[in-house]
mmCIF file of C-alpha atoms in Angstrom:
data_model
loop_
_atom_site.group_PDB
_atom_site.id
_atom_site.type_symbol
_atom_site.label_atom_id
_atom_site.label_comp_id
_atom_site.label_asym_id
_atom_site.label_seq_id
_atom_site.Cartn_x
_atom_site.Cartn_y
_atom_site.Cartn_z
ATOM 1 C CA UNK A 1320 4.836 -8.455 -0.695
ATOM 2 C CA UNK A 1321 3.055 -11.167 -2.896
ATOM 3 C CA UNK A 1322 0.460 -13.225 -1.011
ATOM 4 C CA UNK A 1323 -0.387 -16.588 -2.325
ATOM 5 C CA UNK A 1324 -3.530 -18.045 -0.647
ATOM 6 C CA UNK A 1325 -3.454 -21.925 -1.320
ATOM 7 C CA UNK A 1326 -4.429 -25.454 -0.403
ATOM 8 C CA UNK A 1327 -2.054 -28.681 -0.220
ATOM 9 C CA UNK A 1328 -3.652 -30.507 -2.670
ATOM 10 C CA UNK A 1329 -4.050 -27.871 -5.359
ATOM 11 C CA UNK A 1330 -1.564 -28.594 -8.878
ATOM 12 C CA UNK A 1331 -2.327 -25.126 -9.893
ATOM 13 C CA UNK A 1332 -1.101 -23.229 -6.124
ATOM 14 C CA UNK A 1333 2.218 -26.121 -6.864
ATOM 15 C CA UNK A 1334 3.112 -24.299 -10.152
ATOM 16 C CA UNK A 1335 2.474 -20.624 -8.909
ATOM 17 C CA UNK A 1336 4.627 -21.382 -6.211
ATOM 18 C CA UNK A 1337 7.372 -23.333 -8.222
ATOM 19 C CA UNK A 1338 7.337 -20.220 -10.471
ATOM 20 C CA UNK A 1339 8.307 -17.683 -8.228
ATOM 21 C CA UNK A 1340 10.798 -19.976 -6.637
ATOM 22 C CA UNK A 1341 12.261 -19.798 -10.271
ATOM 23 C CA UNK A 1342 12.478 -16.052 -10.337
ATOM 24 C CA UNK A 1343 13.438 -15.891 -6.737
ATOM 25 C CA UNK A 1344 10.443 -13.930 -5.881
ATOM 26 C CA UNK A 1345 9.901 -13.714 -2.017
ATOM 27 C CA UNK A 1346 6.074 -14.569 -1.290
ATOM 28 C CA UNK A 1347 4.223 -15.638 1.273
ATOM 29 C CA UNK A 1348 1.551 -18.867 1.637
ATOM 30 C CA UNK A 1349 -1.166 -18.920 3.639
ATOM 31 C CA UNK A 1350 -2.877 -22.157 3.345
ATOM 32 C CA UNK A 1351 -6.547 -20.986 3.551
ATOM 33 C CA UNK A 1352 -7.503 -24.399 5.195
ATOM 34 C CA UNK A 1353 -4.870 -24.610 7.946
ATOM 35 C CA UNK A 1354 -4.755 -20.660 8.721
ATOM 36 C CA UNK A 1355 -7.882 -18.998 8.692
ATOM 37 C CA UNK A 1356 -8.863 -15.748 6.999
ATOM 38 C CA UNK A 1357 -9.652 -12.271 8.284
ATOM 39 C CA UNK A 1358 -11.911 -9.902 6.846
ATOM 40 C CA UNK A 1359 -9.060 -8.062 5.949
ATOM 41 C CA UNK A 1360 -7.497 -10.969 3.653
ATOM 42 C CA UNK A 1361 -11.058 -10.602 2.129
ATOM 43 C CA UNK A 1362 -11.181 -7.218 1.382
ATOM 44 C CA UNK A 1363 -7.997 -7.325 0.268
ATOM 45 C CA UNK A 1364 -8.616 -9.598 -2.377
ATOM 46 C CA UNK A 1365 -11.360 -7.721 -3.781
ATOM 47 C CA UNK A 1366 -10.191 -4.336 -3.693
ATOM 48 C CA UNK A 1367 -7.550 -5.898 -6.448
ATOM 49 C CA UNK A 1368 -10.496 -7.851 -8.188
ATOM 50 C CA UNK A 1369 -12.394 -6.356 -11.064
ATOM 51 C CA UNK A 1370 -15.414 -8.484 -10.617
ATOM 52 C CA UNK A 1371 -15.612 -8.283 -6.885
ATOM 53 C CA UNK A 1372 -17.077 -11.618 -5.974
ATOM 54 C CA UNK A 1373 -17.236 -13.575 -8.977
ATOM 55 C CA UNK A 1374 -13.472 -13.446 -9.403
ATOM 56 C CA UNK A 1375 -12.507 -15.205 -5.892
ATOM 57 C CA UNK A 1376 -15.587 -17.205 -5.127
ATOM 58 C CA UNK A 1377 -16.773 -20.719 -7.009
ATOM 59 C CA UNK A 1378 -20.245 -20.882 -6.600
ATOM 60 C CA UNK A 1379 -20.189 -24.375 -8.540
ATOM 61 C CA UNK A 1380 -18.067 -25.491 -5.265
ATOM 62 C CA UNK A 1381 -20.229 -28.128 -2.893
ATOM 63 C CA UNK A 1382 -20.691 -26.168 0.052
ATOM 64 C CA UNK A 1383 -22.889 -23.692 -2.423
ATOM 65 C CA UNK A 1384 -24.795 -26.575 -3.992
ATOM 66 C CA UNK A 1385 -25.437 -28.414 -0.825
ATOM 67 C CA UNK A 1386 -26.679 -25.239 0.768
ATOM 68 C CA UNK A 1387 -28.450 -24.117 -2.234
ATOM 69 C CA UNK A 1388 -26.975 -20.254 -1.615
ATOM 70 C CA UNK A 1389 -27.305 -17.889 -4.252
ATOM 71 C CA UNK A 1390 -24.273 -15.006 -3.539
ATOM 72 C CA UNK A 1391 -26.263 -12.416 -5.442
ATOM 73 C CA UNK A 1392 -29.205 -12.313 -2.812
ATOM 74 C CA UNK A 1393 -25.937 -12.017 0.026
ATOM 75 C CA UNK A 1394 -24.959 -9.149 1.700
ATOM 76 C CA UNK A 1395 -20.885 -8.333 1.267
ATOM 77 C CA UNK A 1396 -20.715 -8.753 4.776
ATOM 78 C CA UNK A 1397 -22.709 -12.513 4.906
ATOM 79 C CA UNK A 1398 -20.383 -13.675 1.909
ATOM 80 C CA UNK A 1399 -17.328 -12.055 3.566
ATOM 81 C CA UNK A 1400 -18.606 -14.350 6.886
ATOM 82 C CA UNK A 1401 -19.444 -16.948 5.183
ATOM 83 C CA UNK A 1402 -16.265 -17.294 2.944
ATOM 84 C CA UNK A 1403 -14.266 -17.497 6.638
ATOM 85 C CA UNK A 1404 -15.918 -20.108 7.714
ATOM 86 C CA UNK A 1405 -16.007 -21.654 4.498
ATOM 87 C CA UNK A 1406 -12.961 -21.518 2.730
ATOM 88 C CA UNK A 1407 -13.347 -24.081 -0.244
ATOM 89 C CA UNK A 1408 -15.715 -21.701 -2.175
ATOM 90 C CA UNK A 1409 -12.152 -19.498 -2.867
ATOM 91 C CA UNK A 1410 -10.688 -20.370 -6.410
ATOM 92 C CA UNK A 1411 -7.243 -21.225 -6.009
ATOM 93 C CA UNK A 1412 -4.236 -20.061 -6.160
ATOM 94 C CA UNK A 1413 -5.022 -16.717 -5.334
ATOM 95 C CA UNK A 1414 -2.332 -14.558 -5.916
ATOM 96 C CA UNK A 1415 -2.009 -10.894 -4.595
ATOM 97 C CA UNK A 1416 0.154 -7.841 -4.229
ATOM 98 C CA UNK A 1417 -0.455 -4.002 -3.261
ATOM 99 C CA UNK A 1418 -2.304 -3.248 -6.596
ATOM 100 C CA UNK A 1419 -2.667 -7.023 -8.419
ATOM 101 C CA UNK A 1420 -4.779 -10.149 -8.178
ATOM 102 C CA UNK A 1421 -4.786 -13.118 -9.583
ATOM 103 C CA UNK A 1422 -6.525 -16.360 -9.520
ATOM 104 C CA UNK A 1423 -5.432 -19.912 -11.187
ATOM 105 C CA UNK A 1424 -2.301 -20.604 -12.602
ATOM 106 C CA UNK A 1425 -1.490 -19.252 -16.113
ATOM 107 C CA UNK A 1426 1.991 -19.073 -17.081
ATOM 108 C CA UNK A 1427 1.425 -15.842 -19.106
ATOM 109 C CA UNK A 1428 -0.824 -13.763 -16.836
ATOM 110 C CA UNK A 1429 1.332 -14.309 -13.581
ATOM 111 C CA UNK A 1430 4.600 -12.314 -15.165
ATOM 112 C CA UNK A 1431 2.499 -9.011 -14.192
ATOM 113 C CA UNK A 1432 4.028 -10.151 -10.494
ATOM 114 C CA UNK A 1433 7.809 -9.456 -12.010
ATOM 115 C CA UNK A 1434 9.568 -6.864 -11.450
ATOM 116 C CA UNK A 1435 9.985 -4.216 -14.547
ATOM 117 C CA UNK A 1436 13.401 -5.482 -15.613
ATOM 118 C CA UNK A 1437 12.587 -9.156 -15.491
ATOM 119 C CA UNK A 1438 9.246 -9.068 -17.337
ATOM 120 C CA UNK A 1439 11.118 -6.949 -20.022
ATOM 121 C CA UNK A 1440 13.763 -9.737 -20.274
ATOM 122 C CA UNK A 1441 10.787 -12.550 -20.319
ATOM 123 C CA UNK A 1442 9.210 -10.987 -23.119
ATOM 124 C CA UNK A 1443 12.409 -10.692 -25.227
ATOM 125 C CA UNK A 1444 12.588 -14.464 -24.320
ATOM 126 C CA UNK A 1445 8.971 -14.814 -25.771
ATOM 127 C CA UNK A 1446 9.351 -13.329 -28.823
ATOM 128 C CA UNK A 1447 13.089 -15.362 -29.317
ATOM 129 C CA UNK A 1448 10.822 -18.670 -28.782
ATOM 130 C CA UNK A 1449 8.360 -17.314 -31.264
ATOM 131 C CA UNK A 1450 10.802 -17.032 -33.598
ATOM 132 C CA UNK A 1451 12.269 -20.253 -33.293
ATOM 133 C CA UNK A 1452 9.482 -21.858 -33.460
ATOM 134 C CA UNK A 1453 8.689 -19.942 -36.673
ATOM 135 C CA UNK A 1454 11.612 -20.787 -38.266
ATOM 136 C CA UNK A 1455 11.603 -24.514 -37.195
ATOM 137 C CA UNK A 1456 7.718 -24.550 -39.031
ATOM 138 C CA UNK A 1457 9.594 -23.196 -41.987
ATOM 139 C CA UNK A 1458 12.387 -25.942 -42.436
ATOM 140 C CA UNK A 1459 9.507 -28.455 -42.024
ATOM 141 C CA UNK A 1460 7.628 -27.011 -44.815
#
């Protein structure tokens, strides 16, 4: 099942959501700053991650600048702990299944979470808007 770790006031976690509700694609939420996360969540995320780290984590986020922590002299294990207790260094939306991750919102990247016969359809729906708009440019010309 597709996990969606979020945060209430996050525009980009609204649209992932409000996409899948469009394509009636169950998920589940977890709202990293009312439930907290397990080590498991964690590894989860970066066993689907092709950067490890630097694909979930914002270093640029305030908890890393007020503390002045630099991840690269961290153990796994210290910025697994410390990512648990501090949540708001995760980019957001993170969105997971058995074998994908991704983070942020982007309209284009997120159709790897349909299923075979609907990403085929969306990408015959692609290629029709293409085409449309191609042909629009033309009359204007």
């Amino acid at each position: 099942m597709i996990q969606i770790y979020t945060t209430p006031s996050c525009a980009s976690c609204r649209k992932a959501k409000k996409w899948f509700d469009q394509y009636n694609i169950p998920y589940s939420e977890k709202n990293i700053f009312s439930i907290k996360l397990s080590k498991d969540d964690i590894y989860r995320m970066l066993a689907n991650s092709e950067n490890g780290f630097d694909d979930i984590i914002s270093t640029r986020s305030k908890v890393f600048k007020e503390k002045k922590l630099d991840p690269d002299s961290m153990s796994v294990g210290e910025l697994i702990d410390f990512i648990i207790e501090n949540p708001s260094v995760l980019k957001r939306p993170i969105i997971i299944n058995e074998t994908e991750l991704q983070v942020g919102y982007n309209n284009e990247d997120i159709t790897i979470f349909l299923p075979k016969e609907l990403r085929h359809n969306e990408n015959i729906l692609r290629a029709t808007r293409l085409m449309d708009m191609e042909e629009d440019f033309e009359e204007e010309e």
